PDB file of C-alpha atoms in Angstrom:
ATOM      1  CA  MET A 124      10.188   0.653  17.547  1.00  0.00           C
ATOM      2  CA  SER A 125       7.970   3.059  17.025  1.00  0.00           C
ATOM      3  CA  GLU A 126       4.220   3.216  15.905  1.00  0.00           C
ATOM      4  CA  VAL A 127       3.699   5.308  12.961  1.00  0.00           C
ATOM      5  CA  LEU A 128       0.427   4.670  11.902  1.00  0.00           C
ATOM      6  CA  SER A 129      -2.578   3.341  14.128  1.00  0.00           C
ATOM      7  CA  GLY A 130      -6.624   2.937  14.043  1.00  0.00           C
ATOM      8  CA  GLN A 131      -8.354   2.466  17.093  1.00  0.00           C
ATOM      9  CA  GLY A 132     -11.992   0.823  17.393  1.00  0.00           C
ATOM     10  CA  LEU A 133     -12.346   1.982  13.691  1.00  0.00           C
ATOM     11  CA  SER A 134     -15.865   1.315  11.792  1.00  0.00           C
ATOM     12  CA  LEU A 135     -16.404   1.521   7.959  1.00  0.00           C
ATOM     13  CA  GLY A 136     -18.873   1.383   5.597  1.00  0.00           C
ATOM     14  CA  TYR A 137     -21.057   2.980   2.728  1.00  0.00           C
ATOM     15  CA  GLN A 138     -24.372   3.871   2.548  1.00  0.00           C
ATOM     16  CA  ASP A 139     -26.632   1.317   5.249  1.00  0.00           C
ATOM     17  CA  LYS A 140     -23.956  -1.290   5.208  1.00  0.00           C
ATOM     18  CA  ASN A 141     -20.983  -1.447   7.892  1.00  0.00           C
ATOM     19  CA  VAL A 142     -17.991  -3.023   5.976  1.00  0.00           C
ATOM     20  CA  ILE A 143     -15.038  -2.719   8.854  1.00  0.00           C
ATOM     21  CA  GLN A 144     -16.443  -3.221  12.320  1.00  0.00           C
ATOM     22  CA  HIS A 145     -14.320  -1.926  15.407  1.00  0.00           C
ATOM     23  CA  ILE A 146     -11.560  -3.143  14.438  1.00  0.00           C
ATOM     24  CA  ASP A 147      -8.072  -1.960  16.327  1.00  0.00           C
ATOM     25  CA  VAL A 148      -4.845  -2.443  13.952  1.00  0.00           C
ATOM     26  CA  SER A 149      -1.231  -0.366  14.441  1.00  0.00           C
ATOM     27  CA  PHE A 150       1.503   0.054  12.043  1.00  0.00           C
ATOM     28  CA  LEU A 151       5.346  -0.005  12.993  1.00  0.00           C
ATOM     29  CA  LYS A 152       8.359   2.500  11.425  1.00  0.00           C
ATOM     30  CA  GLY A 153      10.552   1.061   8.587  1.00  0.00           C
ATOM     31  CA  LYS A 154       7.994  -2.172   8.170  1.00  0.00           C
ATOM     32  CA  THR A 155       5.844  -3.462   5.407  1.00  0.00           C
ATOM     33  CA  SER A 156       2.221  -4.841   6.533  1.00  0.00           C
ATOM     34  CA  ILE A 157       0.397  -6.438   4.034  1.00  0.00           C
ATOM     35  CA  ILE A 158      -3.176  -7.443   4.488  1.00  0.00           C
ATOM     36  CA  ILE A 159      -5.127 -10.289   3.520  1.00  0.00           C
ATOM     37  CA  GLY A 160      -7.967 -12.048   2.976  1.00  0.00           C
ATOM     38  CA  PRO A 161     -11.367 -13.421   1.026  1.00  0.00           C
ATOM     39  CA  ASN A 162     -13.072 -10.953  -1.549  1.00  0.00           C
ATOM     40  CA  GLY A 163     -15.231  -8.392   0.315  1.00  0.00           C
ATOM     41  CA  CYS A 164     -14.156  -8.739   3.511  1.00  0.00           C
ATOM     42  CA  GLY A 165     -12.906  -5.107   3.618  1.00  0.00           C
ATOM     43  CA  LYS A 166      -9.210  -4.861   2.999  1.00  0.00           C
ATOM     44  CA  SER A 167      -9.467  -1.853   0.795  1.00  0.00           C
ATOM     45  CA  THR A 168     -12.442  -0.311   3.265  1.00  0.00           C
ATOM     46  CA  LEU A 169      -9.940  -0.341   5.783  1.00  0.00           C
ATOM     47  CA  LEU A 170      -6.687   0.924   3.923  1.00  0.00           C
ATOM     48  CA  LYS A 171      -9.239   3.742   2.777  1.00  0.00           C
ATOM     49  CA  GLY A 172      -9.868   4.327   6.155  1.00  0.00           C
ATOM     50  CA  LEU A 173      -6.582   4.723   7.255  1.00  0.00           C
ATOM     51  CA  GLY A 174      -5.984   6.770   4.101  1.00  0.00           C
ATOM     52  CA  ARG A 175      -8.994   9.017   5.089  1.00  0.00           C
ATOM     53  CA  MET A 176     -10.325   8.454   1.726  1.00  0.00           C
ATOM     54  CA  LEU A 177     -13.123   7.304   3.686  1.00  0.00           C
ATOM     55  CA  SER A 178     -14.649   9.052   6.541  1.00  0.00           C
ATOM     56  CA  LEU A 179     -15.012   6.489   9.357  1.00  0.00           C
ATOM     57  CA  ARG A 180     -18.308   5.916  11.883  1.00  0.00           C
ATOM     58  CA  HIS A 181     -16.882   4.640  14.678  1.00  0.00           C
ATOM     59  CA  GLY A 182     -13.057   4.970  15.954  1.00  0.00           C
ATOM     60  CA  GLN A 183     -10.080   6.893  15.098  1.00  0.00           C
ATOM     61  CA  VAL A 184      -6.844   6.981  13.089  1.00  0.00           C
ATOM     62  CA  PHE A 185      -3.494   7.979  14.616  1.00  0.00           C
ATOM     63  CA  LEU A 186      -0.809   9.524  12.480  1.00  0.00           C
ATOM     64  CA  PHE A 187       2.619   9.677  14.190  1.00  0.00           C
ATOM     65  CA  SER A 188       0.482  10.094  17.253  1.00  0.00           C
ATOM     66  CA  LYS A 189      -1.738  12.791  16.343  1.00  0.00           C
ATOM     67  CA  ALA A 190      -5.497  12.133  15.257  1.00  0.00           C
ATOM     68  CA  LEU A 191      -6.425  12.030  11.470  1.00  0.00           C
ATOM     69  CA  SER A 192      -8.979  14.491  12.174  1.00  0.00           C
ATOM     70  CA  GLU A 193      -6.828  16.992  13.401  1.00  0.00           C
ATOM     71  CA  LEU A 194      -4.662  17.446  10.663  1.00  0.00           C
ATOM     72  CA  SER A 195      -5.542  18.891   7.187  1.00  0.00           C
ATOM     73  CA  THR A 196      -5.377  17.555   4.164  1.00  0.00           C
ATOM     74  CA  LYS A 197      -2.228  19.170   3.308  1.00  0.00           C
ATOM     75  CA  GLU A 198      -0.809  17.964   6.508  1.00  0.00           C
ATOM     76  CA  ILE A 199      -1.758  14.149   5.558  1.00  0.00           C
ATOM     77  CA  ALA A 200      -0.336  14.281   2.414  1.00  0.00           C
ATOM     78  CA  GLN A 201       3.111  14.933   3.496  1.00  0.00           C
ATOM     79  CA  ARG A 202       3.242  12.332   5.845  1.00  0.00           C
ATOM     80  CA  MET A 203       1.253   9.864   4.212  1.00  0.00           C
ATOM     81  CA  ALA A 204       0.855   8.779   0.134  1.00  0.00           C
ATOM     82  CA  PHE A 205      -2.054   6.757  -0.921  1.00  0.00           C
ATOM     83  CA  LEU A 206      -2.471   4.555  -4.398  1.00  0.00           C
ATOM     84  CA  PRO A 207      -5.233   3.509  -4.631  1.00  0.00           C
ATOM     85  CA  GLN A 208      -6.697   0.466  -6.905  1.00  0.00           C
ATOM     86  CA  GLY A 209      -6.537   0.874 -10.457  1.00  0.00           C
ATOM     87  CA  MET A 210      -5.620   4.435 -11.381  1.00  0.00           C
ATOM     88  CA  GLU A 211      -6.586   6.536 -14.713  1.00  0.00           C
ATOM     89  CA  THR A 212      -4.052   8.008 -16.524  1.00  0.00           C
ATOM     90  CA  PRO A 213      -4.926  11.373 -17.526  1.00  0.00           C
ATOM     91  CA  SER A 214      -4.615  11.382 -21.383  1.00  0.00           C
ATOM     92  CA  ASP A 215      -1.455  13.148 -23.257  1.00  0.00           C
ATOM     93  CA  THR A 216       0.121  13.320 -19.803  1.00  0.00           C
ATOM     94  CA  THR A 217       3.862  12.655 -19.493  1.00  0.00           C
ATOM     95  CA  VAL A 218       5.176  10.410 -17.185  1.00  0.00           C
ATOM     96  CA  ARG A 219       7.110  13.237 -15.737  1.00  0.00           C
ATOM     97  CA  GLU A 220       4.318  15.118 -15.188  1.00  0.00           C
ATOM     98  CA  ILE A 221       2.465  12.533 -13.534  1.00  0.00           C
ATOM     99  CA  VAL A 222       5.328  12.029 -10.981  1.00  0.00           C
ATOM    100  CA  GLU A 223       5.268  15.860 -10.138  1.00  0.00           C
ATOM    101  CA  LEU A 224       1.651  15.707  -9.284  1.00  0.00           C
ATOM    102  CA  GLY A 225       3.824  13.929  -5.719  1.00  0.00           C
ATOM    103  CA  ARG A 226       5.004  17.489  -5.336  1.00  0.00           C
ATOM    104  CA  TYR A 227       1.988  19.224  -4.756  1.00  0.00           C
ATOM    105  CA  PRO A 228       1.200  18.850  -0.742  1.00  0.00           C
ATOM    106  CA  HIS A 229       4.883  20.903  -0.604  1.00  0.00           C
ATOM    107  CA  GLN A 230       3.950  23.461  -3.178  1.00  0.00           C
ATOM    108  CA  GLY A 231       2.599  26.812  -2.345  1.00  0.00           C
ATOM    109  CA  VAL A 232      -0.906  28.376  -3.613  1.00  0.00           C
ATOM    110  CA  PHE A 233       0.708  29.296  -6.805  1.00  0.00           C
ATOM    111  CA  ARG A 234       1.767  25.609  -7.333  1.00  0.00           C
ATOM    112  CA  ARG A 235       5.379  26.340  -8.838  1.00  0.00           C
ATOM    113  CA  VAL A 236       7.792  23.388  -9.450  1.00  0.00           C
ATOM    114  CA  SER A 237      11.127  24.688  -7.027  1.00  0.00           C
ATOM    115  CA  LEU A 238      14.416  23.684  -7.993  1.00  0.00           C
ATOM    116  CA  GLU A 239      14.384  21.191  -5.168  1.00  0.00           C
ATOM    117  CA  ASP A 240      11.162  19.773  -6.313  1.00  0.00           C
ATOM    118  CA  GLU A 241      13.027  19.095  -9.955  1.00  0.00           C
ATOM    119  CA  GLN A 242      15.651  17.425  -8.125  1.00  0.00           C
ATOM    120  CA  ILE A 243      13.413  15.153  -6.191  1.00  0.00           C
ATOM    121  CA  ILE A 244      11.695  14.409  -9.517  1.00  0.00           C
ATOM    122  CA  ASP A 245      14.648  13.235 -10.865  1.00  0.00           C
ATOM    123  CA  ASP A 246      15.909  11.226  -8.189  1.00  0.00           C
ATOM    124  CA  VAL A 247      12.465   9.150  -7.925  1.00  0.00           C
ATOM    125  CA  LEU A 248      12.144   9.207 -11.883  1.00  0.00           C
ATOM    126  CA  MET A 249      16.096   7.539 -11.301  1.00  0.00           C
ATOM    127  CA  GLN A 250      15.218   5.363  -8.593  1.00  0.00           C
ATOM    128  CA  THR A 251      12.388   3.516 -10.383  1.00  0.00           C
ATOM    129  CA  GLU A 252      14.183   3.206 -13.295  1.00  0.00           C
ATOM    130  CA  LEU A 253      12.128   5.760 -15.355  1.00  0.00           C
ATOM    131  CA  THR A 254      14.269   8.247 -16.411  1.00  0.00           C
ATOM    132  CA  SER A 255      14.491   6.607 -20.002  1.00  0.00           C
ATOM    133  CA  VAL A 256      11.099   7.571 -20.223  1.00  0.00           C
ATOM    134  CA  ALA A 257      10.340  10.547 -18.386  1.00  0.00           C
ATOM    135  CA  HIS A 258       8.671  12.429 -21.524  1.00  0.00           C
ATOM    136  CA  ARG A 259       6.909   9.563 -22.993  1.00  0.00           C
ATOM    137  CA  GLN A 260       3.182   9.324 -22.697  1.00  0.00           C
ATOM    138  CA  VAL A 261       1.853   7.377 -20.065  1.00  0.00           C
ATOM    139  CA  ASP A 262      -1.038   5.980 -21.985  1.00  0.00           C
ATOM    140  CA  SER A 263       2.052   4.413 -24.220  1.00  0.00           C
ATOM    141  CA  LEU A 264       3.884   2.142 -21.434  1.00  0.00           C
ATOM    142  CA  SER A 265       3.443  -1.419 -20.525  1.00  0.00           C
ATOM    143  CA  GLY A 266       1.009  -1.895 -17.309  1.00  0.00           C
ATOM    144  CA  GLY A 267       4.250  -2.633 -15.542  1.00  0.00           C
ATOM    145  CA  GLN A 268       5.530   0.610 -15.931  1.00  0.00           C
ATOM    146  CA  LYS A 269       2.478   2.541 -15.715  1.00  0.00           C
ATOM    147  CA  GLN A 270       2.776   0.944 -12.033  1.00  0.00           C
ATOM    148  CA  ARG A 271       5.938   2.142 -11.846  1.00  0.00           C
ATOM    149  CA  VAL A 272       4.952   5.809 -12.108  1.00  0.00           C
ATOM    150  CA  TRP A 273       2.050   5.782 -10.104  1.00  0.00           C
ATOM    151  CA  ILE A 274       4.938   4.164  -7.376  1.00  0.00           C
ATOM    152  CA  ALA A 275       6.824   7.248  -8.369  1.00  0.00           C
ATOM    153  CA  MET A 276       4.459   9.907  -7.611  1.00  0.00           C
ATOM    154  CA  ALA A 277       4.017   8.970  -4.210  1.00  0.00           C
ATOM    155  CA  LEU A 278       7.797   8.801  -3.576  1.00  0.00           C
ATOM    156  CA  ALA A 279       7.656  12.143  -4.861  1.00  0.00           C
ATOM    157  CA  GLN A 280       5.776  12.646  -2.047  1.00  0.00           C
ATOM    158  CA  LYS A 281       8.316  12.511  -0.123  1.00  0.00           C
ATOM    159  CA  THR A 282       6.121  10.492   2.960  1.00  0.00           C
ATOM    160  CA  PRO A 283       7.516   8.382   5.128  1.00  0.00           C
ATOM    161  CA  ILE A 284       4.367   6.114   4.544  1.00  0.00           C
ATOM    162  CA  ILE A 285       3.095   5.067   1.670  1.00  0.00           C
ATOM    163  CA  LEU A 286      -0.545   3.106   1.531  1.00  0.00           C
ATOM    164  CA  LEU A 287      -1.412   0.778  -1.795  1.00  0.00           C
ATOM    165  CA  ASP A 288      -4.495  -0.887  -2.801  1.00  0.00           C
ATOM    166  CA  GLU A 289      -3.252  -4.284  -4.777  1.00  0.00           C
ATOM    167  CA  PRO A 290      -0.970  -2.588  -6.678  1.00  0.00           C
ATOM    168  CA  THR A 291      -0.431  -5.690  -8.328  1.00  0.00           C
ATOM    169  CA  THR A 292      -4.133  -5.833  -9.854  1.00  0.00           C
ATOM    170  CA  TYR A 293      -4.259  -6.797 -13.677  1.00  0.00           C
ATOM    171  CA  LEU A 294      -0.443  -7.325 -14.051  1.00  0.00           C
ATOM    172  CA  ASP A 295       0.755 -10.951 -15.115  1.00  0.00           C
ATOM    173  CA  MET A 296       3.348 -12.794 -12.507  1.00  0.00           C
ATOM    174  CA  GLY A 297       6.475 -11.344 -14.191  1.00  0.00           C
ATOM    175  CA  HIS A 298       5.379  -7.882 -13.491  1.00  0.00           C
ATOM    176  CA  GLN A 299       3.842  -8.278 -10.292  1.00  0.00           C
ATOM    177  CA  LEU A 300       7.159  -9.679  -9.235  1.00  0.00           C
ATOM    178  CA  ASP A 301       8.844  -6.848 -10.456  1.00  0.00           C
ATOM    179  CA  ILE A 302       6.406  -3.842  -8.555  1.00  0.00           C
ATOM    180  CA  LEU A 303       6.754  -5.844  -5.472  1.00  0.00           C
ATOM    181  CA  THR A 304      10.745  -6.240  -5.918  1.00  0.00           C
ATOM    182  CA  LEU A 305      11.192  -2.574  -6.363  1.00  0.00           C
ATOM    183  CA  LEU A 306       8.780  -1.706  -3.474  1.00  0.00           C
ATOM    184  CA  ALA A 307      11.057  -3.980  -1.426  1.00  0.00           C
ATOM    185  CA  SER A 308      14.156  -2.291  -2.211  1.00  0.00           C
ATOM    186  CA  LEU A 309      12.608   1.294  -1.986  1.00  0.00           C
ATOM    187  CA  GLN A 310      11.503   0.223   1.345  1.00  0.00           C
ATOM    188  CA  GLN A 311      14.570  -0.754   2.801  1.00  0.00           C
ATOM    189  CA  GLN A 312      16.665   1.934   0.584  1.00  0.00           C
ATOM    190  CA  LEU A 313      14.133   4.904   2.077  1.00  0.00           C
ATOM    191  CA  SER A 314      13.515   3.306   5.174  1.00  0.00           C
ATOM    192  CA  LEU A 315       9.465   3.380   4.520  1.00  0.00           C
ATOM    193  CA  THR A 316       6.763   2.041   6.106  1.00  0.00           C
ATOM    194  CA  VAL A 317       4.609   0.704   3.855  1.00  0.00           C
ATOM    195  CA  VAL A 318       1.086  -1.004   4.533  1.00  0.00           C
ATOM    196  CA  MET A 319      -0.740  -2.382   0.820  1.00  0.00           C
ATOM    197  CA  VAL A 320      -3.446  -5.197   0.116  1.00  0.00           C
ATOM    198  CA  LEU A 321      -2.374  -8.027  -1.523  1.00  0.00           C
ATOM    199  CA  HIS A 322      -4.952 -11.516  -3.077  1.00  0.00           C
ATOM    200  CA  ASP A 323      -2.104 -13.157  -3.731  1.00  0.00           C
ATOM    201  CA  ILE A 324      -1.016 -15.102   0.065  1.00  0.00           C
ATOM    202  CA  ASN A 325       2.576 -16.600  -1.429  1.00  0.00           C
ATOM    203  CA  LEU A 326       3.593 -13.199  -2.808  1.00  0.00           C
ATOM    204  CA  ALA A 327       2.278 -11.683   0.713  1.00  0.00           C
ATOM    205  CA  SER A 328       4.325 -14.227   2.493  1.00  0.00           C
ATOM    206  CA  ARG A 329       7.476 -13.322   0.917  1.00  0.00           C
ATOM    207  CA  PHE A 330       7.266  -9.602   0.775  1.00  0.00           C
ATOM    208  CA  ALA A 331       5.734  -8.717   4.145  1.00  0.00           C
ATOM    209  CA  ASP A 332       7.029  -8.186   8.008  1.00  0.00           C
ATOM    210  CA  VAL A 333       3.711  -8.169   8.801  1.00  0.00           C
ATOM    211  CA  MET A 334       0.425  -9.963   8.042  1.00  0.00           C
ATOM    212  CA  LEU A 335      -2.831  -8.640   8.977  1.00  0.00           C
ATOM    213  CA  ALA A 336      -5.476 -11.415   8.416  1.00  0.00           C
ATOM    214  CA  ILE A 337      -9.439  -9.855   7.938  1.00  0.00           C
ATOM    215  CA  LYS A 338     -12.556 -11.201   7.288  1.00  0.00           C
ATOM    216  CA  ASP A 339     -16.202 -10.373   7.590  1.00  0.00           C
ATOM    217  CA  GLY A 340     -14.674  -6.952   8.548  1.00  0.00           C
ATOM    218  CA  GLN A 341     -13.197  -8.147  11.498  1.00  0.00           C
ATOM    219  CA  LEU A 342      -9.354  -8.242  12.436  1.00  0.00           C
ATOM    220  CA  ILE A 343      -9.020 -12.165  12.834  1.00  0.00           C
ATOM    221  CA  GLN A 344      -5.018 -11.744  13.393  1.00  0.00           C
ATOM    222  CA  GLN A 345      -1.942  -9.513  13.216  1.00  0.00           C
ATOM    223  CA  GLY A 346       1.297 -11.259  13.529  1.00  0.00           C
ATOM    224  CA  THR A 347       4.645 -12.155  12.165  1.00  0.00           C
ATOM    225  CA  VAL A 348       4.191 -14.065   8.216  1.00  0.00           C
ATOM    226  CA  SER A 349       4.855 -17.646  10.024  1.00  0.00           C
ATOM    227  CA  GLU A 350       1.990 -16.668  12.661  1.00  0.00           C
ATOM    228  CA  ILE A 351      -0.509 -15.954  10.017  1.00  0.00           C
ATOM    229  CA  MET A 352       0.355 -18.643   7.262  1.00  0.00           C
ATOM    230  CA  GLN A 353      -0.916 -21.019   9.372  1.00  0.00           C
ATOM    231  CA  PRO A 354      -3.321 -24.095   7.841  1.00  0.00           C
ATOM    232  CA  SER A 355      -5.903 -23.169  11.159  1.00  0.00           C
ATOM    233  CA  ILE A 356      -5.616 -19.195   9.660  1.00  0.00           C
ATOM    234  CA  LEU A 357      -6.221 -20.076   6.240  1.00  0.00           C
ATOM    235  CA  LYS A 358      -9.170 -22.069   7.162  1.00  0.00           C
ATOM    236  CA  GLU A 359     -10.830 -19.525   9.076  1.00  0.00           C
ATOM    237  CA  LEU A 360     -10.370 -17.171   6.157  1.00  0.00           C
ATOM    238  CA  PHE A 361     -10.338 -18.899   2.858  1.00  0.00           C
ATOM    239  CA  GLY A 362     -12.281 -22.084   4.143  1.00  0.00           C
ATOM    240  CA  ILE A 363      -9.652 -23.744   2.806  1.00  0.00           C
ATOM    241  CA  ASP A 364      -7.420 -26.872   3.878  1.00  0.00           C
ATOM    242  CA  ALA A 365      -3.731 -25.837   3.391  1.00  0.00           C
ATOM    243  CA  CYS A 366      -0.560 -27.696   2.802  1.00  0.00           C
ATOM    244  CA  ILE A 367       1.974 -24.970   4.301  1.00  0.00           C
ATOM    245  CA  VAL A 368       6.038 -25.783   3.681  1.00  0.00           C
ATOM    246  CA  GLU A 369       8.812 -23.531   3.946  1.00  0.00           C
ATOM    247  CA  ASP A 370      10.615 -22.110   0.703  1.00  0.00           C
ATOM    248  CA  PRO A 371      13.810 -23.554   0.140  1.00  0.00           C
ATOM    249  CA  ILE A 372      15.200 -20.437  -1.304  1.00  0.00           C
ATOM    250  CA  ASN A 373      13.874 -18.166   0.928  1.00  0.00           C
ATOM    251  CA  GLY A 374      12.345 -19.797   4.088  1.00  0.00           C
ATOM    252  CA  ARG A 375       9.280 -18.244   3.988  1.00  0.00           C
ATOM    253  CA  PRO A 376       6.206 -20.299   4.276  1.00  0.00           C
ATOM    254  CA  ILE A 377       4.092 -20.976   1.037  1.00  0.00           C
ATOM    255  CA  CYS A 378       1.094 -22.413   0.445  1.00  0.00           C
ATOM    256  CA  ILE A 379       1.754 -25.352  -2.335  1.00  0.00           C
ATOM    257  CA  HIS A 380      -1.948 -27.113  -2.338  1.00  0.00           C
ATOM    258  CA  TYR A 381      -4.751 -26.764  -0.887  1.00  0.00           C
ATOM    259  CA  ASP A 382      -8.583 -28.187  -1.016  1.00  0.00           C
TER     260      ASP A 382
END
């Protein structure tokens, strides 16, 4: 299976502080990779570096074997969508207008919306079950619906790769499951490569193909769900003694207790 996104020797930080230190990571086509780790370990910083939202201090990111530094912002946006944490909605903006923003990387200098753009927007609204609210103000929607709008905007970019920074933040359990189930369904339908940061290790275990464990700016391990959801790995990451069992419904490892 081909590698579509990778980072070699990545170091990232803010001002005089290094947060990510000499990390090597790779992401395979059509897989969902989920980054886990304690608060402040560098999960979001790594994702920003991969999406060129934060300048690298060292190393290189490769997108379809091309160095990110050699690609224009438009070229990157045509290949990779990035959804940061806590997106703020412009006031008096409809769902359709937000989704339309995803077409910008494919439009010319005058930003005209083509018939093809309109069709893609219609398709994305249908895929994310937002057609019935397309002309409503985004501010009037629930938190779960708003997150669907941002996902729809990313899908409208028509990129094979989507990066998401904690897409379930501020959502209750039901809406968290709803959003992650939607992403899993879209990933399967569209053969997307998805890379996301999650806090909940059981949700990560349920929805990931690959997991990355990060602590103190270092990659502890990248591997399958079964390889990462081990008591020894969780002890190193979070300092906990975890009891891991097999979920009787889906067969995935879950943490049922920890001290």
